Coordinates of C-alpha atoms and ligand atoms in Angstrom, one line a residue:
H1 CA -10.9 -9.5 -49.0
R2 CA -8.8 -6.6 -50.4
K3 CA -10.4 -3.1 -50.6
F4 CA -8.2 -0.4 -52.0
G5 CA -5.2 -1.0 -49.8
S6 CA -6.8 -2.4 -46.6
I7 CA -7.2 -6.1 -46.0
V8 CA -10.3 -7.1 -44.1
Q9 CA -11.3 -10.6 -43.0
R10 CA -14.8 -11.8 -42.3
N11 CA -15.3 -12.0 -38.6
P12 CA -15.9 -15.8 -38.0
M13 CA -18.1 -14.9 -34.9
F14 CA -20.9 -13.9 -37.3
S15 CA -23.5 -16.4 -38.3
T16 CA -24.7 -16.9 -41.8
I17 CA -28.4 -16.7 -42.7
N18 CA -30.3 -20.0 -42.8
Q19 CA -33.9 -21.0 -43.7
D20 CA -35.2 -20.4 -40.2
D21 CA -34.0 -16.9 -40.3
L22 CA -35.8 -16.2 -43.5
V23 CA -39.0 -17.7 -42.2
Y24 CA -38.7 -15.5 -39.1
F25 CA -38.1 -12.3 -41.1
E26 CA -41.0 -13.1 -43.4
K27 CA -43.2 -13.7 -40.4
I28 CA -42.5 -10.3 -38.8
L29 CA -42.2 -8.2 -42.0
G30 CA -44.3 -10.0 -44.7
A31 CA -42.7 -11.4 -47.9
K32 CA -42.4 -8.1 -49.8
K33 CA -40.1 -6.5 -47.3
V34 CA -37.7 -9.5 -47.3
I35 CA -35.7 -9.2 -50.5
Q36 CA -33.7 -11.9 -52.1
D37 CA -34.0 -10.9 -55.7
H38 CA -30.6 -11.0 -57.4
E39 CA -30.9 -7.7 -59.3
E40 CA -32.1 -5.7 -56.3
L41 CA -29.4 -7.2 -54.2
Q42 CA -26.8 -6.4 -56.8
T43 CA -27.7 -2.8 -56.7
A44 CA -27.9 -2.7 -52.9
N45 CA -24.5 -4.5 -52.6
T46 CA -22.8 -1.9 -54.7
D47 CA -21.9 1.7 -53.6
W48 CA -22.5 4.9 -55.6
M49 CA -19.0 4.9 -57.0
H50 CA -19.1 1.2 -58.0
K51 CA -16.0 0.8 -56.0
Y52 CA -17.1 -1.2 -53.0
K53 CA -19.1 -4.4 -53.5
G54 CA -20.5 -6.8 -50.9
S55 CA -22.1 -10.2 -51.3
S56 CA -25.2 -9.9 -49.1
K57 CA -28.0 -12.4 -49.9
L58 CA -30.7 -10.5 -48.0
M59 CA -32.1 -7.0 -47.8
L60 CA -34.8 -6.2 -45.2
Q61 CA -37.0 -3.1 -45.6
P62 CA -38.8 -2.5 -42.3
E63 CA -41.7 -0.1 -42.4
N64 CA -41.6 1.2 -38.9
T65 CA -39.6 1.3 -35.6
T66 CA -41.3 -1.8 -34.2
E67 CA -40.4 -3.9 -37.2
L68 CA -36.8 -2.6 -37.2
S69 CA -36.5 -3.2 -33.5
R70 CA -37.6 -6.9 -33.9
I71 CA -35.2 -7.4 -36.7
L72 CA -32.2 -6.1 -34.7
E73 CA -33.2 -8.0 -31.5
Y74 CA -33.3 -11.2 -33.6
C75 CA -30.0 -10.4 -35.5
N76 CA -28.3 -9.7 -32.2
S77 CA -29.5 -12.9 -30.6
R78 CA -28.3 -14.9 -33.7
C79 CA -25.1 -12.9 -34.1
L80 CA -26.1 -11.9 -37.7
A81 CA -24.2 -8.8 -38.9
V82 CA -26.1 -6.0 -40.5
V83 CA -25.5 -2.8 -42.6
P84 CA -27.9 0.1 -42.2
Q85 CA -28.5 1.6 -45.6
G86 CA -30.3 4.8 -46.6
G87 CA -30.0 6.2 -50.1
N88 CA -26.6 4.5 -50.7
T89 CA -24.9 7.7 -51.8
G90 CA -22.1 7.5 -49.3
L91 CA -18.6 7.9 -50.6
V92 CA -16.5 5.9 -48.2
G93 CA -17.8 2.3 -48.6
G94 CA -19.9 2.6 -45.4
S95 CA -23.4 1.9 -46.8
V96 CA -22.8 -1.5 -48.5
P97 CA -21.8 -4.9 -46.9
V98 CA -18.2 -6.0 -46.9
F99 CA -19.1 -9.6 -46.9
D100 CA -22.6 -11.2 -46.4
E101 CA -24.0 -8.7 -43.8
I102 CA -27.8 -8.3 -44.0
I103 CA -28.8 -4.9 -45.6
I104 CA -31.3 -3.0 -43.6
N105 CA -32.7 -0.4 -45.9
T106 CA -34.8 2.4 -44.4
R107 CA -36.6 3.5 -47.7
R108 CA -40.0 2.5 -46.5
M109 CA -39.8 4.6 -43.3
N110 CA -40.5 7.8 -45.2
S111 CA -43.4 9.7 -43.5
I112 CA -43.4 13.2 -42.3
I113 CA -44.7 13.2 -38.8
S114 CA -45.2 16.8 -37.9
F115 CA -44.1 20.3 -38.8
D116 CA -44.4 23.3 -36.5
E117 CA -44.6 26.6 -38.4
V118 CA -43.9 28.7 -35.4
S119 CA -40.6 26.9 -34.3
G120 CA -39.7 25.5 -37.7
V121 CA -39.2 22.1 -36.2
L122 CA -39.7 19.2 -38.6
V123 CA -40.2 15.7 -37.3
C124 CA -40.0 12.9 -39.8
E125 CA -38.9 9.3 -40.4
A126 CA -35.3 8.6 -41.2
G127 CA -36.0 7.2 -44.7
C128 CA -37.4 10.6 -46.1
I129 CA -35.4 11.6 -49.2
L130 CA -33.7 15.0 -48.6
E131 CA -35.2 16.5 -51.8
N132 CA -38.7 15.5 -50.7
L133 CA -38.2 17.2 -47.4
I134 CA -36.9 20.3 -49.3
S135 CA -40.1 20.3 -51.5
F136 CA -42.4 19.8 -48.5
L137 CA -40.8 22.7 -46.6
D138 CA -40.8 24.9 -49.7
K139 CA -44.6 24.9 -49.7
K140 CA -44.6 26.0 -46.1
G141 CA -42.0 28.8 -46.6
F142 CA -39.1 27.0 -45.0
I143 CA -35.9 25.3 -46.2
M144 CA -33.7 22.4 -44.9
P145 CA -30.6 23.5 -43.1
L146 CA -28.5 21.3 -45.4
D147 CA -28.3 20.8 -49.1
L148 CA -26.1 18.5 -51.2
G149 CA -25.7 17.2 -54.7
A150 CA -27.1 13.8 -53.7
K151 CA -30.4 15.3 -52.5
G152 CA -32.5 13.3 -55.0
S153 CA -31.5 10.0 -53.4
C154 CA -29.9 10.5 -50.0
Q155 CA -32.1 10.2 -46.9
I156 CA -32.2 12.3 -43.9
G157 CA -31.2 9.3 -41.7
G158 CA -28.1 8.8 -43.9
N159 CA -27.3 12.5 -43.8
I160 CA -27.4 12.5 -40.0
S161 CA -25.5 9.2 -39.7
T162 CA -22.7 10.7 -41.8
N163 CA -23.1 14.2 -40.3
A164 CA -23.2 15.4 -43.9
G165 CA -22.0 19.0 -44.4
G166 CA -22.9 20.1 -47.9
L167 CA -23.3 23.4 -49.6
R168 CA -24.9 25.6 -46.9
L169 CA -23.0 24.6 -43.7
V170 CA -21.2 28.0 -43.8
R171 CA -24.6 29.6 -43.0
Y172 CA -26.6 27.1 -41.0
G173 CA -23.9 25.1 -39.3
S174 CA -23.5 21.4 -38.8
L175 CA -26.2 18.8 -38.0
H176 CA -24.9 18.7 -34.5
G177 CA -26.5 22.1 -34.2
T178 CA -29.7 21.7 -36.2
V179 CA -30.7 18.1 -35.2
L180 CA -32.8 18.6 -32.1
G181 CA -33.8 15.0 -31.5
L182 CA -33.5 11.4 -32.7
E183 CA -35.2 8.1 -32.2
V184 CA -32.6 5.3 -32.5
V185 CA -32.8 1.5 -32.3
L186 CA -29.8 -0.1 -30.7
A187 CA -28.2 -3.4 -31.7
N188 CA -30.2 -5.4 -29.1
G189 CA -33.5 -3.9 -30.5
S190 CA -34.1 -1.4 -27.7
V191 CA -35.7 1.8 -28.8
M192 CA -34.1 5.1 -27.5
D193 CA -36.6 7.9 -27.6
M194 CA -34.5 11.0 -27.7
L195 CA -36.9 12.7 -30.2
G196 CA -37.0 16.0 -28.4
T197 CA -38.0 19.2 -30.3
L198 CA -36.5 21.7 -27.9
R199 CA -33.7 24.1 -28.7
K200 CA -32.4 23.9 -25.2
D201 CA -32.3 20.8 -23.0
N202 CA -29.4 20.3 -20.6
T203 CA -30.8 17.3 -18.7
G204 CA -27.6 15.2 -18.5
Y205 CA -25.6 13.8 -21.4
D206 CA -26.9 14.7 -24.8
L207 CA -26.7 11.2 -26.2
K208 CA -28.2 11.9 -29.6
H209 CA -24.8 13.4 -30.6
L210 CA -23.3 9.9 -30.4
F211 CA -25.4 8.9 -33.4
I212 CA -24.8 12.0 -35.5
G213 CA -21.8 11.0 -37.6
S214 CA -21.3 7.5 -36.3
E215 CA -22.2 5.9 -39.7
G216 CA -24.6 3.3 -38.4
S217 CA -22.0 1.7 -36.1
L218 CA -23.9 2.4 -32.8
G219 CA -27.6 2.2 -33.7
I220 CA -30.1 2.7 -36.5
I221 CA -31.8 6.1 -36.7
T222 CA -35.5 5.8 -37.2
K223 CA -36.9 9.3 -36.5
V224 CA -35.5 12.7 -36.7
S225 CA -36.4 16.1 -35.3
I226 CA -34.6 19.0 -37.1
L227 CA -34.7 22.8 -36.9
T228 CA -35.5 24.3 -40.3
P229 CA -34.8 28.0 -41.2
P230 CA -37.4 30.1 -42.9
K231 CA -37.2 30.6 -46.7
L232 CA -36.0 34.1 -47.3
S233 CA -37.2 36.0 -50.3
S234 CA -33.9 37.2 -51.9
V235 CA -31.3 34.7 -53.1
N236 CA -28.4 35.8 -55.3
I237 CA -25.7 33.7 -56.9
A238 CA -22.5 34.8 -58.5
F239 CA -20.1 32.7 -60.5
L240 CA -16.6 34.2 -60.4
A241 CA -13.2 33.5 -61.8
C242 CA -9.9 34.0 -59.9
Q243 CA -6.4 33.7 -61.4
D244 CA -4.8 32.3 -58.3
Y245 CA -5.6 30.5 -55.0
I246 CA -4.5 33.4 -52.8
S247 CA -7.3 35.5 -54.5
C248 CA -9.9 32.9 -53.6
Q249 CA -8.7 33.1 -50.0
K250 CA -8.8 36.9 -49.9
L251 CA -12.2 36.8 -51.5
L252 CA -13.5 34.5 -48.7
F253 CA -11.9 36.8 -46.1
Q254 CA -13.8 39.8 -47.7
A255 CA -17.0 37.9 -48.2
K256 CA -17.2 37.0 -44.5
R257 CA -16.8 40.7 -43.6
K258 CA -18.8 42.5 -46.3
L259 CA -21.5 39.9 -47.0
G260 CA -21.5 38.5 -43.4
E261 CA -25.2 38.1 -42.5
I262 CA -26.4 37.2 -46.0
L263 CA -23.6 34.8 -47.1
S264 CA -25.1 31.3 -47.6
A265 CA -22.5 29.5 -49.7
F266 CA -18.9 29.9 -50.6
E267 CA -17.6 27.1 -52.9
F268 CA -14.6 26.8 -55.1
L269 CA -13.4 24.6 -58.0
D270 CA -10.2 24.6 -59.9
A271 CA -9.7 24.6 -63.7
Q272 CA -9.4 20.8 -63.7
A273 CA -12.7 20.4 -62.0
M274 CA -14.4 22.9 -64.4
N275 CA -13.0 21.1 -67.4
L276 CA -14.3 17.7 -66.2
V277 CA -17.8 19.1 -65.8
L278 CA -17.7 20.8 -69.2
N279 CA -16.4 17.7 -70.9
H280 CA -18.6 15.1 -69.2
L281 CA -21.9 16.7 -68.4
D282 CA -24.0 17.5 -71.5
S283 CA -26.2 20.1 -69.9
V284 CA -23.4 22.3 -68.6
R285 CA -22.4 25.6 -70.2
N286 CA -19.5 27.7 -69.1
P287 CA -20.9 31.0 -67.8
L288 CA -17.5 32.7 -68.3
P289 CA -16.4 31.4 -71.7
S290 CA -14.3 34.3 -72.8
S291 CA -11.1 33.0 -71.2
I292 CA -9.6 30.1 -69.2
Y293 CA -9.1 30.7 -65.5
N294 CA -7.3 28.8 -62.8
F295 CA -10.1 29.0 -60.2
Y296 CA -13.8 29.5 -60.0
V297 CA -15.8 30.6 -56.9
L298 CA -19.5 30.3 -56.4
I299 CA -20.9 32.8 -53.9
E300 CA -24.6 32.7 -52.8
T301 CA -26.3 35.2 -50.6
T302 CA -29.7 34.7 -48.9
G303 CA -31.5 37.5 -47.2
S304 CA -34.8 39.2 -46.8
N305 CA -34.4 42.5 -48.6
E306 CA -34.1 42.2 -52.3
S307 CA -32.8 45.6 -53.3
N308 CA -30.5 45.8 -50.3
D309 CA -29.0 42.4 -50.8
K310 CA -28.4 42.8 -54.5
E311 CA -26.9 46.2 -54.0
K312 CA -24.6 44.8 -51.3
L313 CA -23.5 41.9 -53.5
E314 CA -22.9 44.1 -56.5
A315 CA -20.8 46.5 -54.5
F316 CA -18.8 43.6 -53.2
L317 CA -18.2 42.2 -56.7
L318 CA -17.3 45.6 -58.1
H319 CA -14.7 46.1 -55.4
A320 CA -13.4 42.6 -55.9
M321 CA -13.0 43.2 -59.6
E322 CA -11.4 46.6 -59.2
S323 CA -8.9 45.3 -56.7
G324 CA -8.0 42.4 -59.0
L325 CA -9.2 39.6 -56.8
V326 CA -11.8 38.6 -59.3
S327 CA -10.9 38.4 -63.0
D328 CA -14.4 37.8 -64.4
G329 CA -17.8 37.0 -63.1
A330 CA -21.5 36.5 -63.8
L331 CA -24.5 37.2 -61.5
A332 CA -27.4 34.9 -62.1
Q333 CA -30.3 36.9 -63.6
D334 CA -33.1 34.4 -62.9
F335 CA -33.8 31.1 -61.3
S336 CA -32.7 29.0 -64.3
Q337 CA -29.3 30.7 -64.4
A338 CA -28.9 30.3 -60.7
S339 CA -29.6 26.5 -61.1
S340 CA -27.2 26.3 -63.9
F341 CA -24.4 27.8 -61.7
W342 CA -25.2 25.3 -59.0
H343 CA -25.3 22.5 -61.5
I344 CA -21.6 23.1 -62.3
R345 CA -20.6 22.8 -58.7
E346 CA -22.9 19.9 -57.8
G347 CA -22.1 18.0 -61.0
I348 CA -18.4 17.5 -60.2
P349 CA -18.8 14.1 -58.5
E350 CA -20.8 12.8 -61.4
A351 CA -18.4 14.1 -64.0
L352 CA -15.5 12.4 -62.1
M353 CA -17.4 9.1 -62.2
K354 CA -17.8 9.5 -66.0
A355 CA -14.1 10.2 -66.4
G356 CA -13.1 6.8 -65.1
A357 CA -11.5 5.6 -61.8
V358 CA -11.4 8.1 -58.9
Y359 CA -9.6 8.3 -55.6
K360 CA -11.5 10.6 -53.3
Y361 CA -10.1 12.5 -50.3
D362 CA -12.4 14.7 -48.1
L363 CA -10.1 16.8 -46.0
S364 CA -10.4 19.6 -43.4
L365 CA -7.3 21.8 -43.7
P366 CA -6.3 25.3 -42.8
V367 CA -7.6 27.4 -45.8
E368 CA -4.2 29.0 -46.5
K369 CA -2.5 25.6 -46.8
M370 CA -5.2 23.7 -48.6
Y371 CA -4.3 24.1 -52.2
D372 CA -0.6 23.3 -51.6
L373 CA -1.6 19.7 -51.2
V374 CA -3.3 19.7 -54.6
E375 CA -0.1 21.1 -56.2
E376 CA 2.2 18.7 -54.4
M377 CA 0.0 15.8 -55.4
R378 CA 0.2 16.9 -59.1
I379 CA 4.0 16.9 -58.8
R380 CA 4.0 13.5 -57.2
L381 CA 1.8 11.9 -59.8
G382 CA 3.4 13.6 -62.8
G383 CA 1.1 13.0 -65.8
A384 CA -0.2 9.7 -64.5
A385 CA -3.5 11.1 -63.3
N386 CA -5.6 14.2 -63.3
V387 CA -5.6 15.9 -59.8
V388 CA -8.7 17.9 -59.1
G389 CA -9.3 20.3 -56.2
Y390 CA -12.7 21.8 -55.2
G391 CA -14.9 22.0 -52.2
H392 CA -16.5 24.0 -49.4
L393 CA -13.8 26.7 -49.1
G394 CA -16.0 28.6 -46.6
D395 CA -15.7 25.6 -44.3
G396 CA -12.0 24.8 -44.8
N397 CA -13.0 21.5 -46.6
L398 CA -11.1 20.4 -49.6
H399 CA -12.3 17.6 -51.9
L400 CA -9.1 16.3 -53.5
N401 CA -9.9 13.9 -56.2
V402 CA -7.5 11.9 -58.3
S403 CA -8.9 10.8 -61.6
A404 CA -7.4 8.1 -63.7
P405 CA -8.5 5.9 -66.6
Q406 CA -8.6 2.8 -64.3
Y407 CA -7.7 1.8 -60.8
D408 CA -4.0 1.2 -60.5
D409 CA -2.0 0.2 -57.4
A410 CA 1.0 2.2 -58.5
I411 CA -1.1 5.4 -58.5
L412 CA -2.6 4.5 -55.1
A413 CA 0.9 4.0 -53.7
Q414 CA 1.8 7.5 -54.8
I415 CA -1.3 9.0 -53.1
E416 CA -1.4 7.1 -49.8
P417 CA -0.2 7.3 -47.1
F418 CA 1.2 10.7 -48.4
V419 CA -2.2 12.4 -48.4
Y420 CA -3.0 11.2 -44.8
E421 CA 0.5 12.1 -43.5
W422 CA 0.3 15.6 -45.0
T423 CA -3.1 16.2 -43.6
S424 CA -2.1 14.9 -40.1
Q425 CA 1.1 17.1 -40.2
H426 CA -1.1 20.2 -40.8
R427 CA -3.5 19.1 -38.0
G428 CA -6.3 18.6 -40.5
S429 CA -9.0 15.9 -40.6
I430 CA -8.9 12.9 -43.0
S431 CA -12.7 13.0 -43.1
A432 CA -14.3 16.4 -43.1
E433 CA -17.8 15.4 -44.0
H434 CA -18.1 11.9 -45.6
G435 CA -17.1 9.8 -42.7
L436 CA -14.6 6.9 -42.4
G437 CA -16.7 4.0 -43.6
L438 CA -14.6 1.0 -44.8
M439 CA -12.2 3.2 -46.7
K440 CA -10.7 4.9 -43.7
A441 CA -11.5 2.8 -40.6
E442 CA -7.9 1.8 -40.2
K443 CA -6.7 5.4 -40.9
I444 CA -8.4 7.0 -38.0
Y445 CA -5.2 7.5 -36.1
Y446 CA -4.1 10.2 -38.6
S447 CA -6.8 12.4 -37.1
K448 CA -7.5 11.0 -33.6
S449 CA -5.3 10.2 -30.6
S450 CA -5.1 6.5 -29.6
E451 CA -6.8 7.3 -26.3
T452 CA -9.7 8.9 -28.1
V453 CA -10.0 5.9 -30.5
Q454 CA -9.9 3.6 -27.5
L455 CA -12.8 5.4 -25.9
M456 CA -14.7 5.2 -29.1
A457 CA -14.1 1.4 -29.1
S458 CA -15.4 1.2 -25.5
I459 CA -18.6 3.0 -26.4
K460 CA -19.0 0.7 -29.4
K461 CA -18.6 -2.3 -27.2
L462 CA -21.1 -1.0 -24.7
L463 CA -23.8 -0.3 -27.2
D464 CA -23.1 -3.2 -29.6
P465 CA -21.3 -5.9 -27.6
S466 CA -21.5 -8.5 -30.5
G467 CA -20.4 -5.9 -33.0
I468 CA -23.2 -6.7 -35.4
L469 CA -23.8 -3.1 -36.5
N470 CA -21.9 -2.1 -39.7
P471 CA -18.8 -4.2 -38.9
Y472 CA -15.3 -3.4 -40.4
K473 CA -16.3 0.3 -40.6
V474 CA -15.3 3.4 -38.7
I475 CA -13.2 1.8 -35.9
P476 CA -10.1 -0.4 -36.5
S477 CA -11.3 -4.0 -36.3
S478 CA -8.4 -5.0 -34.1
L479 CA -9.9 -2.9 -31.2
L480 CA -13.2 -4.7 -31.3
S481 CA -12.2 -8.4 -31.3
Ligands
LIG1 P1 -26.0 5.9 -47.2 O1 -25.0 6.1 -48.2 O2 -27.1 4.8 -47.4 O3 -25.3 5.6 -45.8 C1 -24.2 6.3 -45.3 C2 -23.8 5.8 -44.0 O4 -24.8 6.0 -43.0 C3 -23.5 4.3 -43.9 O5 -22.5 4.1 -43.0 C4 -24.8 3.7 -43.4 O6 -24.6 2.5 -42.8 C5 -25.3 4.8 -42.5 N1 -26.8 4.9 -42.4 C6 -27.6 5.2 -43.4 N2 -28.9 5.4 -42.9 C7 -28.8 5.2 -41.6 C8 -29.7 5.2 -40.5 N3 -31.0 5.5 -40.7 N4 -29.3 4.9 -39.2 C9 -28.0 4.6 -39.0 N5 -27.0 4.6 -40.0 C10 -27.4 4.9 -41.3 N6 -21.7 14.5 -48.3 C11 -21.5 15.7 -47.7 O7 -21.3 15.7 -46.5 N7 -21.6 16.8 -48.3 C12 -21.8 16.9 -49.7 O8 -21.9 18.0 -50.3 C13 -22.1 15.7 -50.3 N8 -22.4 15.7 -51.6 C14 -22.5 14.5 -52.3 C15 -22.8 14.5 -53.6 C16 -23.0 13.3 -54.3 C17 -23.3 13.4 -55.8 C18 -22.9 12.1 -53.7 C19 -23.1 10.8 -54.4 C20 -22.6 12.1 -52.3 C21 -22.4 13.2 -51.6 N9 -22.1 13.3 -50.2 C22 -22.0 14.5 -49.6 C23 -21.9 12.0 -49.4 C24 -22.9 11.9 -48.3 O9 -22.4 11.1 -47.3 C25 -24.2 11.3 -48.7 O10 -24.7 11.8 -49.9 C26 -25.4 11.3 -47.7 O11 -25.2 12.0 -46.5 C27 -25.6 9.9 -47.3 O12 -27.0 9.6 -47.2 P2 -27.6 8.3 -47.7 O13 -29.0 8.2 -47.3 O14 -27.3 8.0 -49.1 O15 -26.8 7.2 -46.8
LIG2 C1 -19.4 17.5 -52.8 O1 -19.2 18.5 -52.1 C2 -19.4 16.1 -52.2 O2 -19.6 17.6 -54.0 C3 -18.6 15.1 -53.0 O3 -19.1 16.2 -50.9 C4 -17.1 15.3 -52.9 O4 -16.7 14.0 -54.9 C5 -16.3 14.5 -53.8 O5 -15.1 14.3 -53.5
LIG3 ZN1 -18.7 18.1 -50.1

């Protein structure tokens, strides 16, 4: 089984499903939550990019923690491998089976359990779709501390399992800070109630952190408690053009100082990313059509004083233009214009999909070095592919994407291992926010020491001795056999 450079073999220790298994699952779940329909399975076996495809014959959709616990207890006793799946928007091949693993989809676990308007703590089930949580909170005058382009499909359980970063991390921090509690079902079916709602709790090891970002390899998240910030009245968005990357960097430096307490997003895209969106997404219009620029920056501010915030942002922009950092810019005048600016940035992954084959790299790098990699990659590939750079500049997170008409081993050989070696040499991370999944399980050593990886493997073996949870992902398989 060859998946974009890495060869994986089915672990012969795993059983294959038989008639007795199906009878058991139907008995505990009822027939409608035991899915064998070819079309539904086809969708669930295929990832968002249509790059990773499994061959699972079974998807289970438990409705509550008890059902999920009984499924896992049984799978563990039978040595049946499983893949936890939320919205299936993951970008590293982590959310689909590699072979015939049973898909455990959390979409039916989608209730909001409680919301405390004083503390802003939301407690809900893991299968709640992010956008539904955003809408629920909006009515209460709150927002989710994370936002991302996949919000219409991704689930909060999937977000936490990947430790998704997204568009507002620069302001509200990572999920390791905002997730206050989790309920998790372990491989053997035992339910870990860590669903605290407290900001502060230093009673021993804070084990919930093990499950934030572990991509379903240690347990399945069933409930979540998360701290949500109040919705503030004044939001402003500017779409700016810069002629060179150094200006983008200087703009970030200035924005952190001059917009500090109201800065809520600082995103960038290069001309190649802008062109992709303009060429492939019908609804997108260029807000700065008078010229072609090398870089675009999207700055959002969120605060509580409309006149003050706007004045502050306008003064910042005026200064940035006068000093030559910004060549052109537009300030959204209403909600619809603000959405159209966001649509450009959030639409890049979709535009890349429409353009053909895509090789994705999600890297943390020192901001001053980040764009050198994009330029070096362009030189390496010559005209063979379109190299696109964009991402969460405010967080030091580059999304390097290589777009080609079709997948081609010769292109891949030009990109890897170069991209990982380069990142490692600059002490970056080969997975800033998407996770390792199947794509990068074997590449973990580029970002982690062997002692650290060994400890991860020991933890995995402790929590999941038979290795049934999301096999072949995150940790090199050789360490788990
Ligand atoms: P899935 O894709 O279903 O699963 C992801 C991983 O989590 C898998 O390993 C799966 O096994 C595991 N998992 C899922 N649910 C559970 C659970 N309940 N318990 C345990 N394990 C579970 N990511 C960012 O960080 N920032 C972005 O800005 C961003 N933007 C995106 C934009 C687009 C258009 C797309 C398609 C993806 C984007 N992503 C982004 C990728 C991101 O990882 C996912 O969108 C999201 O966090 C995954 O949620 P999901 O419910 O779809 O999970
Ligand atoms: C984003 O920020 C997502 O848009 C996707 O994390 C990144 O497509 C990518 O490489
Ligand atoms: Zn991103």
